[in-house]
Coordinates of C-alpha atoms and ligand atoms in Angstrom, one line a residue:
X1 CA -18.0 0.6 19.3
X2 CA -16.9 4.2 20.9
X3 CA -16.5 6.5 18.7
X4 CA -13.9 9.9 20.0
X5 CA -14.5 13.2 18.2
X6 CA -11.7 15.8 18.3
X7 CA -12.5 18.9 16.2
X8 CA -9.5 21.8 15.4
X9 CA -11.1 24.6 18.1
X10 CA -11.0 21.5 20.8
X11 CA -7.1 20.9 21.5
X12 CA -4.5 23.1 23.2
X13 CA -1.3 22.7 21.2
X14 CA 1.8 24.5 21.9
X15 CA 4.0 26.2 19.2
X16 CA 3.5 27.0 15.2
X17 CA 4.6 23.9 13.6
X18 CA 1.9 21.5 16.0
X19 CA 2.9 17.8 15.7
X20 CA 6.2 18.1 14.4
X21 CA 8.5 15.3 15.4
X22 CA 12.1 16.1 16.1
X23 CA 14.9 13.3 16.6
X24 CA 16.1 12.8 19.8
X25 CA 20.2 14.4 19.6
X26 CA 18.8 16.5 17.0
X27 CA 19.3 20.3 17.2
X28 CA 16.6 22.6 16.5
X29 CA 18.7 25.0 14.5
X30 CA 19.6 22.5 12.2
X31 CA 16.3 20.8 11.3
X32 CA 15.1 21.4 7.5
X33 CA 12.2 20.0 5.7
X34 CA 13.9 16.9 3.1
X35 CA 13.0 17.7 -0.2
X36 CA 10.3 16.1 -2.0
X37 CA 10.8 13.3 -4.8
X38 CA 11.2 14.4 -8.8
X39 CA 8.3 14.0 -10.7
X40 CA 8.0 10.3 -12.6
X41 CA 9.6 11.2 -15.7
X42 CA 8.4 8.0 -17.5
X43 CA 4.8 8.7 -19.0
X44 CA 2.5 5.5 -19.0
X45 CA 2.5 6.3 -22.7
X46 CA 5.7 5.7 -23.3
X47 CA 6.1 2.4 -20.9
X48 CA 3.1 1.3 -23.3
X49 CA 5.1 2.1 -26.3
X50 CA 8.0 0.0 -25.5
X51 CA 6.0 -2.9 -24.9
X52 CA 3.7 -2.8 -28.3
X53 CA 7.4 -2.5 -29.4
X54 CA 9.0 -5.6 -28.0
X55 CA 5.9 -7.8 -28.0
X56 CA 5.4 -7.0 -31.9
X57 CA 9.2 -7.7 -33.3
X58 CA 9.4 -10.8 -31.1
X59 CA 6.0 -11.9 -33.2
X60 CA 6.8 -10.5 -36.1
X61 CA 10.2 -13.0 -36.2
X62 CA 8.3 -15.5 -35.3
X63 CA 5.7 -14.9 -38.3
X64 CA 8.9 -14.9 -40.7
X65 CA 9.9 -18.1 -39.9
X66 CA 7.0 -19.4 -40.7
X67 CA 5.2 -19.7 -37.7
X68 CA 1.6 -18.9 -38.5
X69 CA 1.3 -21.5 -41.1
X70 CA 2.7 -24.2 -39.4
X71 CA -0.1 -22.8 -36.5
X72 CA -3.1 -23.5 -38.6
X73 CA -1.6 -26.3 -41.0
X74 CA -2.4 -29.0 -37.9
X75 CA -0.9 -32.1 -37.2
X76 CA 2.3 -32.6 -34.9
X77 CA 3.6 -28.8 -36.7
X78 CA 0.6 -27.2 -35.2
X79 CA 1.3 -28.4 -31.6
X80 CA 5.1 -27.7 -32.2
X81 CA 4.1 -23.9 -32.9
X82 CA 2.2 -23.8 -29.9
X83 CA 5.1 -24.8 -28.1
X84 CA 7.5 -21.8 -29.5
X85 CA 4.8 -19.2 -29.3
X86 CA 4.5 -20.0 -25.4
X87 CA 8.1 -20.5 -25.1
X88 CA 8.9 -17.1 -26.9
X89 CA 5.9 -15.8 -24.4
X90 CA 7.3 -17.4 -21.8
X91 CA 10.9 -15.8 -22.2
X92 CA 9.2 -12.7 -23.0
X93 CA 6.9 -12.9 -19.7
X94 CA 10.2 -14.0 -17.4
X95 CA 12.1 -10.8 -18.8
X96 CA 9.3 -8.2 -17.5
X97 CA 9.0 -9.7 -14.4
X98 CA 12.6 -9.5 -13.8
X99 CA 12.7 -6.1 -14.9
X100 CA 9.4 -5.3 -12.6
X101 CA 10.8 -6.7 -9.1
X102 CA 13.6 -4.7 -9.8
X103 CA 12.0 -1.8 -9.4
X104 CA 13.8 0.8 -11.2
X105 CA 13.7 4.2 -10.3
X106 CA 11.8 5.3 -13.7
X107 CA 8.5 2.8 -13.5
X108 CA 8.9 3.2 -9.1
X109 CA 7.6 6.8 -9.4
X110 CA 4.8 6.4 -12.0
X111 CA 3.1 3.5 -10.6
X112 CA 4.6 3.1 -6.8
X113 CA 6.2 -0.1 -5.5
X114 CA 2.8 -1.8 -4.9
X115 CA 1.5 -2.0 -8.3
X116 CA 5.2 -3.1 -10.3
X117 CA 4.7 -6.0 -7.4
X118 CA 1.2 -6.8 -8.7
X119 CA 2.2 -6.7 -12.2
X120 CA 5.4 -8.8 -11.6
X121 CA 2.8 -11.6 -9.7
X122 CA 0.9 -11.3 -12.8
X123 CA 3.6 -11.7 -15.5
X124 CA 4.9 -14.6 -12.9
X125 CA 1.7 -16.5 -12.8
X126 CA 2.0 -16.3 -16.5
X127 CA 5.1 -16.8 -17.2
X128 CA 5.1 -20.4 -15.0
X129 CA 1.9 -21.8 -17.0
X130 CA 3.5 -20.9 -20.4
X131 CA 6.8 -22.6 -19.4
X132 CA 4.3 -26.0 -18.8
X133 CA 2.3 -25.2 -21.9
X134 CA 5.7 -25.2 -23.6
X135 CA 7.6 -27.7 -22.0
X136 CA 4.8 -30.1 -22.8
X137 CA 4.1 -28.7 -26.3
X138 CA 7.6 -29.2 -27.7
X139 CA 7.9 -32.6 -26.1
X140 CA 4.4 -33.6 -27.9
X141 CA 5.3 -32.4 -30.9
X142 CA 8.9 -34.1 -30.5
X143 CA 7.1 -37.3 -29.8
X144 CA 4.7 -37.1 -32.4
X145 CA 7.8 -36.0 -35.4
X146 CA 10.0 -39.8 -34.3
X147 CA 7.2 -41.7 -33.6
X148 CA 8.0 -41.9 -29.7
X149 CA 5.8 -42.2 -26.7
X150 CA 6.1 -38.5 -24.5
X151 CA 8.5 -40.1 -21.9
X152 CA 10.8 -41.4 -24.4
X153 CA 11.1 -38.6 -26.4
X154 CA 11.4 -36.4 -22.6
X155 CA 14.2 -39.0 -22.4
X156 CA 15.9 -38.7 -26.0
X157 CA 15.7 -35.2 -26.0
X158 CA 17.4 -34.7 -22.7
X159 CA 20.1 -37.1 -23.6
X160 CA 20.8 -36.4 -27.3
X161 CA 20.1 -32.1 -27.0
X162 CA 22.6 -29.6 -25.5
X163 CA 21.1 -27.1 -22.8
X164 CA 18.2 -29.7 -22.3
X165 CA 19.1 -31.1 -19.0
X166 CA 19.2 -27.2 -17.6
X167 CA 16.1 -26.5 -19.7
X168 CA 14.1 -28.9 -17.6
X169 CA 15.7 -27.4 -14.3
X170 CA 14.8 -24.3 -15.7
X171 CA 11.4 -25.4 -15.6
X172 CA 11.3 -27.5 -12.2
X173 CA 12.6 -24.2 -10.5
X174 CA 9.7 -21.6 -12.4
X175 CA 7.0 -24.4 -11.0
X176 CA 8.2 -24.5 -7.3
X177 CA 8.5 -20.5 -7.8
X178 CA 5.2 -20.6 -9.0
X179 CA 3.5 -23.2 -6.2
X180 CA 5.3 -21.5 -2.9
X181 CA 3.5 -18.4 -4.1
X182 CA 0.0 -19.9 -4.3
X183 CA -1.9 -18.5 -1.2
X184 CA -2.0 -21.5 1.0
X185 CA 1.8 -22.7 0.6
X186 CA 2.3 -18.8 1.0
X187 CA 1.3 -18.4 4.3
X188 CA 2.2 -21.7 5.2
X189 CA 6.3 -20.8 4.8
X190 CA 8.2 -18.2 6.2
X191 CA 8.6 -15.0 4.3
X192 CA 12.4 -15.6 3.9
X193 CA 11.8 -19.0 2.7
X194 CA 9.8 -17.5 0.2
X195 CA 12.0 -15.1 -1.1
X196 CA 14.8 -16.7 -1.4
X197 CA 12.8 -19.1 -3.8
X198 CA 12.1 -16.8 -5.7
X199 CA 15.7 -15.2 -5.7
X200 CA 16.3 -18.5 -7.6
X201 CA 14.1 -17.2 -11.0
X202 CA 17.4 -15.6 -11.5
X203 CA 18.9 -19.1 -12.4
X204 CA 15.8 -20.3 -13.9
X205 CA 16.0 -17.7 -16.6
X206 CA 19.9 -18.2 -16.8
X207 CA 19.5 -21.7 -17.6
X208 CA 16.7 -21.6 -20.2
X209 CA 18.4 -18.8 -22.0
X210 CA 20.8 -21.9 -23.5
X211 CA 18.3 -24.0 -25.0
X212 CA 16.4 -20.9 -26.3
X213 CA 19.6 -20.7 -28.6
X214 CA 21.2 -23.6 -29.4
X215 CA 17.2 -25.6 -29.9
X216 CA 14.9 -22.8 -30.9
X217 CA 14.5 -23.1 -34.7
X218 CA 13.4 -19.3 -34.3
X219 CA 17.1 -18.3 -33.3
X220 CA 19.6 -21.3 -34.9
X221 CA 18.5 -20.1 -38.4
X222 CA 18.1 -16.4 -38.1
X223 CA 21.2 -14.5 -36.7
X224 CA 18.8 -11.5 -36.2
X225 CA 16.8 -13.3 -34.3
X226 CA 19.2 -14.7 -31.8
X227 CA 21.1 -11.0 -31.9
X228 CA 17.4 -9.3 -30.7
X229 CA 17.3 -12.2 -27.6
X230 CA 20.4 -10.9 -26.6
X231 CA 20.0 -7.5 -26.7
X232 CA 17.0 -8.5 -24.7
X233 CA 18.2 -10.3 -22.3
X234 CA 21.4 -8.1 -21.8
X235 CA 19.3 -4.8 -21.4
X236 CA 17.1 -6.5 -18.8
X237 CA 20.3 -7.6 -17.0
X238 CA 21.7 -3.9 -17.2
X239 CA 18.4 -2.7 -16.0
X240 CA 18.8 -5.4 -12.9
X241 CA 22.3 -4.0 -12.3
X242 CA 21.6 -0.8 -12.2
X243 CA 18.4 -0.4 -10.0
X244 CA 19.3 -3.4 -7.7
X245 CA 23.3 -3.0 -7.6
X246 CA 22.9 1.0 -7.9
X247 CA 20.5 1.2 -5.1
X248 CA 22.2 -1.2 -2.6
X249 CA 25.3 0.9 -3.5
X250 CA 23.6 4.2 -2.6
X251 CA 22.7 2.5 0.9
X252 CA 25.7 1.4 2.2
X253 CA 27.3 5.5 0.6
X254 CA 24.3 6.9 3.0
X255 CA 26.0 7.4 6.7
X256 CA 22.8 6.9 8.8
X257 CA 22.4 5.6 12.1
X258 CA 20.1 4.9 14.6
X259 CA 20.0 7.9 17.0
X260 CA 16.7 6.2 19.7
X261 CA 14.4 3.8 19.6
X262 CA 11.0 4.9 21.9
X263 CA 7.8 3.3 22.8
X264 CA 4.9 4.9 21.3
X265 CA 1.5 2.0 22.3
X266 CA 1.0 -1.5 23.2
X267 CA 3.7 -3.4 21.2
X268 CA 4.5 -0.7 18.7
X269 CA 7.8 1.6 18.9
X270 CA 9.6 4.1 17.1
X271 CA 13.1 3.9 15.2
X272 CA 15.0 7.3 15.1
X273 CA 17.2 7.5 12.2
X274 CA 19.9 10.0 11.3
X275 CA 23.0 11.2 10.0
X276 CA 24.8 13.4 8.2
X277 CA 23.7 12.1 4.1
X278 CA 19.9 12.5 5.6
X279 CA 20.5 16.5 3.7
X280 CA 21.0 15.2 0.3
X281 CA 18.2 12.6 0.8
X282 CA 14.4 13.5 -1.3
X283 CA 11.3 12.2 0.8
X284 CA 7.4 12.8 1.3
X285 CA 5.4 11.6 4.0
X286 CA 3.9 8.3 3.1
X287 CA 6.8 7.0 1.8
X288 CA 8.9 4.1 3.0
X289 CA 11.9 2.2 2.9
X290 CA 13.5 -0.8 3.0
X291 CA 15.3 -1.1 6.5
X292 CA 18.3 -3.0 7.1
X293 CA 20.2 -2.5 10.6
X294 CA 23.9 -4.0 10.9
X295 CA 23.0 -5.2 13.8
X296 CA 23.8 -8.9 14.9
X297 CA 21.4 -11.4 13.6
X298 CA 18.8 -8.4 11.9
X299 CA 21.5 -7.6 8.7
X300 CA 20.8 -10.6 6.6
X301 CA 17.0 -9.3 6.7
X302 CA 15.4 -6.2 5.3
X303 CA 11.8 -5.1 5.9
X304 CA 9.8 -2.3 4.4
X305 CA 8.6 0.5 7.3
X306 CA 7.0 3.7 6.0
X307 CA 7.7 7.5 7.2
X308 CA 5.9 8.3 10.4
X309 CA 6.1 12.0 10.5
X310 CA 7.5 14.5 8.0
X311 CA 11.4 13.8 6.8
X312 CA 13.7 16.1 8.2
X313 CA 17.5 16.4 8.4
X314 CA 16.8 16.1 12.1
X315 CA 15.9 12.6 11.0
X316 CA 13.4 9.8 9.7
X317 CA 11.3 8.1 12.3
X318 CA 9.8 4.7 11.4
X319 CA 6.8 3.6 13.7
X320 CA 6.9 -0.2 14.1
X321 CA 4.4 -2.8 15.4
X322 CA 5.7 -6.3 16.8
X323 CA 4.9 -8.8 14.6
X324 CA 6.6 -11.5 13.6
X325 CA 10.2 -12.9 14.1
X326 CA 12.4 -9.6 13.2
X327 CA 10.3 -6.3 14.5
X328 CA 10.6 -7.1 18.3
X329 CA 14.2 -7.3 17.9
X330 CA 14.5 -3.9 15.7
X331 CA 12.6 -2.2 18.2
X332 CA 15.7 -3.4 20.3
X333 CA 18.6 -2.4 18.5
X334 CA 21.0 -0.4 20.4
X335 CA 21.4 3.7 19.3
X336 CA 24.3 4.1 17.4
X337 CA 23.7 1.0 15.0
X338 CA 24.4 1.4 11.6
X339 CA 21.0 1.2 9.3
X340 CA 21.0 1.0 5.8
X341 CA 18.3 2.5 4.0
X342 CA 17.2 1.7 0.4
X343 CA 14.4 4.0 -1.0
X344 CA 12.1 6.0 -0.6
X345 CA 9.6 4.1 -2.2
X346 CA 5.9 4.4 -3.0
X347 CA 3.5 7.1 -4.5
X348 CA 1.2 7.2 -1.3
X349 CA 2.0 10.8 -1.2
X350 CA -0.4 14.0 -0.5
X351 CA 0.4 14.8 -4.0
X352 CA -2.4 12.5 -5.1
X353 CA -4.9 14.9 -4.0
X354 CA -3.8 17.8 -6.0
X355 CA -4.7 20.3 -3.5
X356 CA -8.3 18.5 -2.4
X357 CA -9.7 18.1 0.2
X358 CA -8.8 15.1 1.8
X359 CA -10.0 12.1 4.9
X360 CA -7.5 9.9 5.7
X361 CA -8.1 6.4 7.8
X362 CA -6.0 4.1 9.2
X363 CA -6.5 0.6 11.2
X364 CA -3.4 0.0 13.4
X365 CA 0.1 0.3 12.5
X366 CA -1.6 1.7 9.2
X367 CA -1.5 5.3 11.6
X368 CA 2.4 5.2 10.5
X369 CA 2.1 6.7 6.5
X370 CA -1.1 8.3 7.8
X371 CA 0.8 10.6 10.6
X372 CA 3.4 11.8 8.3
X373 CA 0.6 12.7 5.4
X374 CA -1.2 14.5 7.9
X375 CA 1.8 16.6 8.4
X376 CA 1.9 17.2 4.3
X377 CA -1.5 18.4 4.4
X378 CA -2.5 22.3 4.1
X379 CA -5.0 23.4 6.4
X380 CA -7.1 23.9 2.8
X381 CA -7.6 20.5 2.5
X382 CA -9.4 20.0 5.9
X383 CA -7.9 16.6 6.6
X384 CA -10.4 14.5 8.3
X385 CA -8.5 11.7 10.3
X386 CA -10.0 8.2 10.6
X387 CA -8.4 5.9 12.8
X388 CA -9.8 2.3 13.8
X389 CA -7.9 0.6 17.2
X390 CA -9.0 -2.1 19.1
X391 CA -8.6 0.4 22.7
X392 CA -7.1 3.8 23.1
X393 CA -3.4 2.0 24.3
X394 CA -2.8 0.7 20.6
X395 CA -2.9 4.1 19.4
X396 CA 0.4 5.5 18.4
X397 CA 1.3 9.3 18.4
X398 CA -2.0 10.7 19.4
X399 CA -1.3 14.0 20.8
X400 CA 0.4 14.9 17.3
X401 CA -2.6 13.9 15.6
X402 CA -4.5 16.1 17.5
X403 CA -2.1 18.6 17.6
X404 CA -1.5 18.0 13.5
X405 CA -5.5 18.4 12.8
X406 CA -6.2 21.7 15.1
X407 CA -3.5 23.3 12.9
X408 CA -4.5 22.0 9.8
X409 CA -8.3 22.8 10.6
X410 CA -9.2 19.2 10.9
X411 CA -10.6 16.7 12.5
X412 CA -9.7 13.7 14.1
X413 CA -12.3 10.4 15.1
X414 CA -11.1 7.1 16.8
X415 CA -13.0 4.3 16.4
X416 CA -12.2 1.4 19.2
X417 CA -14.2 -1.4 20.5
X418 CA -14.2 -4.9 19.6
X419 CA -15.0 -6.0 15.8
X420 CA -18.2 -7.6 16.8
X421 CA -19.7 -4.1 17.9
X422 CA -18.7 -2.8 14.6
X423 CA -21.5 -5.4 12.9
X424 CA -24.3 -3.1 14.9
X425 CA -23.5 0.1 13.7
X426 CA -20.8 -0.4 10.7
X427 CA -18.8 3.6 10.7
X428 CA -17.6 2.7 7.2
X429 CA -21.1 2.0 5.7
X430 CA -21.9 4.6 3.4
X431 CA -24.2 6.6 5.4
X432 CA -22.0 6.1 8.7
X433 CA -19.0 7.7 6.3
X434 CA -21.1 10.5 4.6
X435 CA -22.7 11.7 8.0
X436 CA -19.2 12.3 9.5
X437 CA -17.6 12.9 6.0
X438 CA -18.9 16.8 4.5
X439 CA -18.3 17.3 0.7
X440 CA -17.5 12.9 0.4
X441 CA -17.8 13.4 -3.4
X442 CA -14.8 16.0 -4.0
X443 CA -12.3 14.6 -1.6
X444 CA -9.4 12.2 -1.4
X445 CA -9.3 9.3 0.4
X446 CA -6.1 7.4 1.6
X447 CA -6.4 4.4 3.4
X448 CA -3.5 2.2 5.3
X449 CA -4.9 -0.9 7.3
X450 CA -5.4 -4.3 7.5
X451 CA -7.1 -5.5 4.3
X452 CA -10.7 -5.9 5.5
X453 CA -10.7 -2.6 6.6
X454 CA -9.5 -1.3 3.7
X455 CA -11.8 -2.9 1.5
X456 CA -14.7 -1.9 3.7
X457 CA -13.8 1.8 3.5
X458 CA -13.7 1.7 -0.4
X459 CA -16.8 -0.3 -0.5
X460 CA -18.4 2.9 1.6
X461 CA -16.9 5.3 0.3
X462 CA -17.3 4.3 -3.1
X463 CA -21.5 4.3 -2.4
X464 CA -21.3 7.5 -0.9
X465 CA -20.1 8.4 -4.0
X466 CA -16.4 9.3 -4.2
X467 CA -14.6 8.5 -7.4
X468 CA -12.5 5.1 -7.6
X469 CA -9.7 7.7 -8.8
X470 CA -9.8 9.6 -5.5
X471 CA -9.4 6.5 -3.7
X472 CA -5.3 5.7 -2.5
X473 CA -4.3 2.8 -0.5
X474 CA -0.9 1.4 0.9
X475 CA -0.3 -2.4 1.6
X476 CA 1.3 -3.5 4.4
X477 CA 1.4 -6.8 3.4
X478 CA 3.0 -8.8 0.0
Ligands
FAD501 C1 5.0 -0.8 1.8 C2 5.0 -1.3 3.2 C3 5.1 -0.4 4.3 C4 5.1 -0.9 5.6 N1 5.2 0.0 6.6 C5 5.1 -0.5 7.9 C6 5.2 0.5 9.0 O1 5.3 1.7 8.8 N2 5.1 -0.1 10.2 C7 4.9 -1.4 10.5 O2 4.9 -1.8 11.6 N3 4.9 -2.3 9.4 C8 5.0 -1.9 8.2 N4 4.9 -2.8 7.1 C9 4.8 -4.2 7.4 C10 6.1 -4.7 7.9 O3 7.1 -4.7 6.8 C11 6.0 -6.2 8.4 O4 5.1 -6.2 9.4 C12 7.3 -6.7 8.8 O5 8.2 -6.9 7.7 C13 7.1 -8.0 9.5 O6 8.3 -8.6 9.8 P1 8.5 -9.8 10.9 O7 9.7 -10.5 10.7 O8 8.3 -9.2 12.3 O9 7.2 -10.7 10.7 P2 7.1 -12.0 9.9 O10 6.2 -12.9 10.7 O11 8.4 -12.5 9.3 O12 6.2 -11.5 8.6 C14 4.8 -11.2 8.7 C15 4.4 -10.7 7.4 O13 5.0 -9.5 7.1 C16 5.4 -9.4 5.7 N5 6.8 -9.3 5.6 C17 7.8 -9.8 6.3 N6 9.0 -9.5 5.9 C18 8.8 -8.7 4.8 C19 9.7 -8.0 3.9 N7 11.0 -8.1 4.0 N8 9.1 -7.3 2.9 C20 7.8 -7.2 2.8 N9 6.9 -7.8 3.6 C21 7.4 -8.5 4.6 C22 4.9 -10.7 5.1 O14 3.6 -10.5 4.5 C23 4.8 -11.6 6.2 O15 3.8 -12.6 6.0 C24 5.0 -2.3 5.8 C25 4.9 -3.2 4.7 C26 4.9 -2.7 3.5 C27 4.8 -3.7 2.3

């Protein structure tokens, strides 16, 4: 492992504003500082609130009709309450998801993009077992109320019941939702295979809206019942509308373009964005968005790129790494492409230190949200850079970092060498971090990498004794 040390009183910059990035066709006179995103308005409180609220009316109907004592009275009546109590879970579980990968604005700027994502894969997992739990449940308890074997009464039901036959699709398409996201089936497809499976939830919940209706004792006797469905389900669709439809209408409103495209390292490059709506726009460093460029072939997809230096109306630069199938060929787009931009996203913001003092470390392409917090940083907070690359070429933008920590009063440390050298003399152990750490305990940490760095930074850090609470992370992957 070679570790480089640059210290603030070690590097020659030029000019007062050291590091900061201007896009090319951009004039000087014109370039202002973005403003920063509004404060989440939404308290966790209240986001609490409204789910106590929704969980304990939907029970509370459900204890009305009777559903307790047919719980505990046993028998075929016990397994048939088991069977709505999953299914009203289920539908309950299928509607916050929904409403999570949304992302609206309000629950986007409390918790970032990152964790509504790991929520939604928890209400999913959830959501898919109760539909089985259910689906097998009611069919049970069907089979044990005629005196039929499961499969006939699968087979009576679907024939004799309206809304069955898309019930059971219903359920087929939450399964194969639920399987291509399993870790192993995951990785095996592509990404765009993968999402647009799960696009298809949409329809699942569409289609076992009918039977929850037309079957559900809960709703076919009680017109309250069936009234507070549909308000639910009608709010969660205007919530859809307006974050998903609202924000893909804001994009295509935004004029931007892309003004260059330059190589920064070894299969990484920069996307220049601008135009004239980039004034109106709010952004921090170490946020991103969701990039779509109308170019041939690249519209029908949209990846997420983060800020890589400090948002300016002399434009956004996005710093990209060649990956996969898609980020060669954005790195390729002609200048003067239109780009549609939907965010800014993500709470990965200097914010989060309050004013600390801060380190931040980055493995890779993780130097992108990295480089434009640096730039948010005072030169109170001291910002001690970390930044792990396999050799000097794969590091991006290194004469602004080390023009961004001498005015800041900084310091900045790359780490290359091969991993196995690493396993000799581990940097992120927590002596290795404390020794070129000072004052470990009352900083903030934030951390973009791949995920075995990150979690071997936390693990040191953590021993060293900063708080879990100090710690920030971004995730490059889903
Ligand atoms: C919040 C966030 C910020 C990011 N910021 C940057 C950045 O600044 N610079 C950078 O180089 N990379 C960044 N990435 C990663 C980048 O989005 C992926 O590398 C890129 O989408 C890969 O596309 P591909 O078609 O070339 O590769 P593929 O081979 O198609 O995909 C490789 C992996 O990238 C991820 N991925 C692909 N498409 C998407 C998508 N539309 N949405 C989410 N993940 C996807 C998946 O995990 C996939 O397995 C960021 C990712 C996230 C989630």
């Amino acid at each position: 492992m070679s570790m480089t040390r640059v210290h603030a009183d070690q590097v020659f910059t030029g000019g007062a504003r050291a590091g900061q990035v201007r896009t090319p066709g951009a004039t000087r006179s014109a370039v202002v500082r973005l403003a920063r995103p509004k404060q989440a308005r939404a308290k966790g409180s209240d986001v609490l609130a409204v789910c106590i609220f929704v969980t304990a009316v939907t029970i509370g109907l459900w204890l009305q009709h009777g559903g307790f004592s047919a719980l505990i009275g046993g028998g075929s009546g016990t397994v048939r309450a088991i069977g709505q109590l999953s299914g009203l879970a289920a539908a309950l579980g299928a509607l916050g998801a929904i409403i999570l990968t949304a992302r609206p604005v309000f629950l986007e700027r409390r918790y970032g993009l990152d964790q509504l994502l790991a929520a939604h894969r928890w209400f999913g997992i959830s959501t898919v077992l109760l539909v089985v739990v259910h689906a097998v449940a009611a069919t049970a308890a069907w089979a044990a109320m005629s005196g039929m074997t499961f499969v006939g009464a699968l087979g009576d039901m679907l024939a004799n019941e309206s809304w069955m036959v898309a019930a059971l699709a219903s359920t087929v398409i939450f399964v194969t939702i639920g399987l291509s996201s399993w870790r192993r089936i995951k990785n095996a497809i592509s990404y765009e295979t993968w999402y647009f499976l799960h696009l298809t939830a949409y329809l699942a919940v569409l289609l076992g809206f009918g039977h929850q209706l037309t079957l559900g004792s809960d709703f076919t006797r009680d017109r309250v019942a069936m009234w507070w469905w549909t308000g639910l389900a009608v709010a969660t669709l205007a919530v859809v509308m307006w974050s998903r439809v609202g924000v893909v209408a804001t994009s295509l409103r935004r004029r931007l373009y892309v003004s260059a495209v330059s190589r920064e390292a070894q299969g990484v490059g920069s996307l220049h964005i601008n135009g004239p709506s980039l004034r109106r726009m709010r952004v921090a460093g170490g946020q991103f968005f969701i990039v779509r460029p109308l170019a041939k072939g690249l519209w029908w997809q949209a990846h997420p790129f983060s800020v890589s230096a400090a948002p300016t109306t002399g434009g956004l630069r996005f710093t990209i790494k060649e990956l996969g199938d898609d980020t060669p060929n954005l790195l390729k787009v002609k200048p003067g492409t239109r780009v549609l931009l939907e965010g800014p996203y993500g709470v990965f913001t200097v914010e989060k230190a309050a004013g600390s003092r801060v380190v931040l470390v980055a493995g890779g392409v993780g130097i992108a949200p990295i480089r434009a917090i640096l730039e948010d940083c005072h030169p109170s907070q001291r910002p001690i850079v970390i930044v792990r690359v396999r050799n000097e070429r794969d590091l991006p933008h290194r004469t602004e970092l080390e023009g961004l920590v001498k005015s800041r009063d900084g310091e900045l440390i790359v780490l290359t060498g091969p991993r196995e050298w690493f396993a000799a003399r581990d940097p992120f152990s927590p002596d290795g971090l404390a020794a070129i750490i000072p004052g470990i305990e009352g900083r903030h940490a934030f951390i973009c990498g791949p995920a075995s760095l990150e979690s071997a930074v936390i693990k040191g850090l953590r021993k060293a004794g900063m708080p879990t609470s100090n710690i920030h992370l971004e995730r490059f992957g889903v």
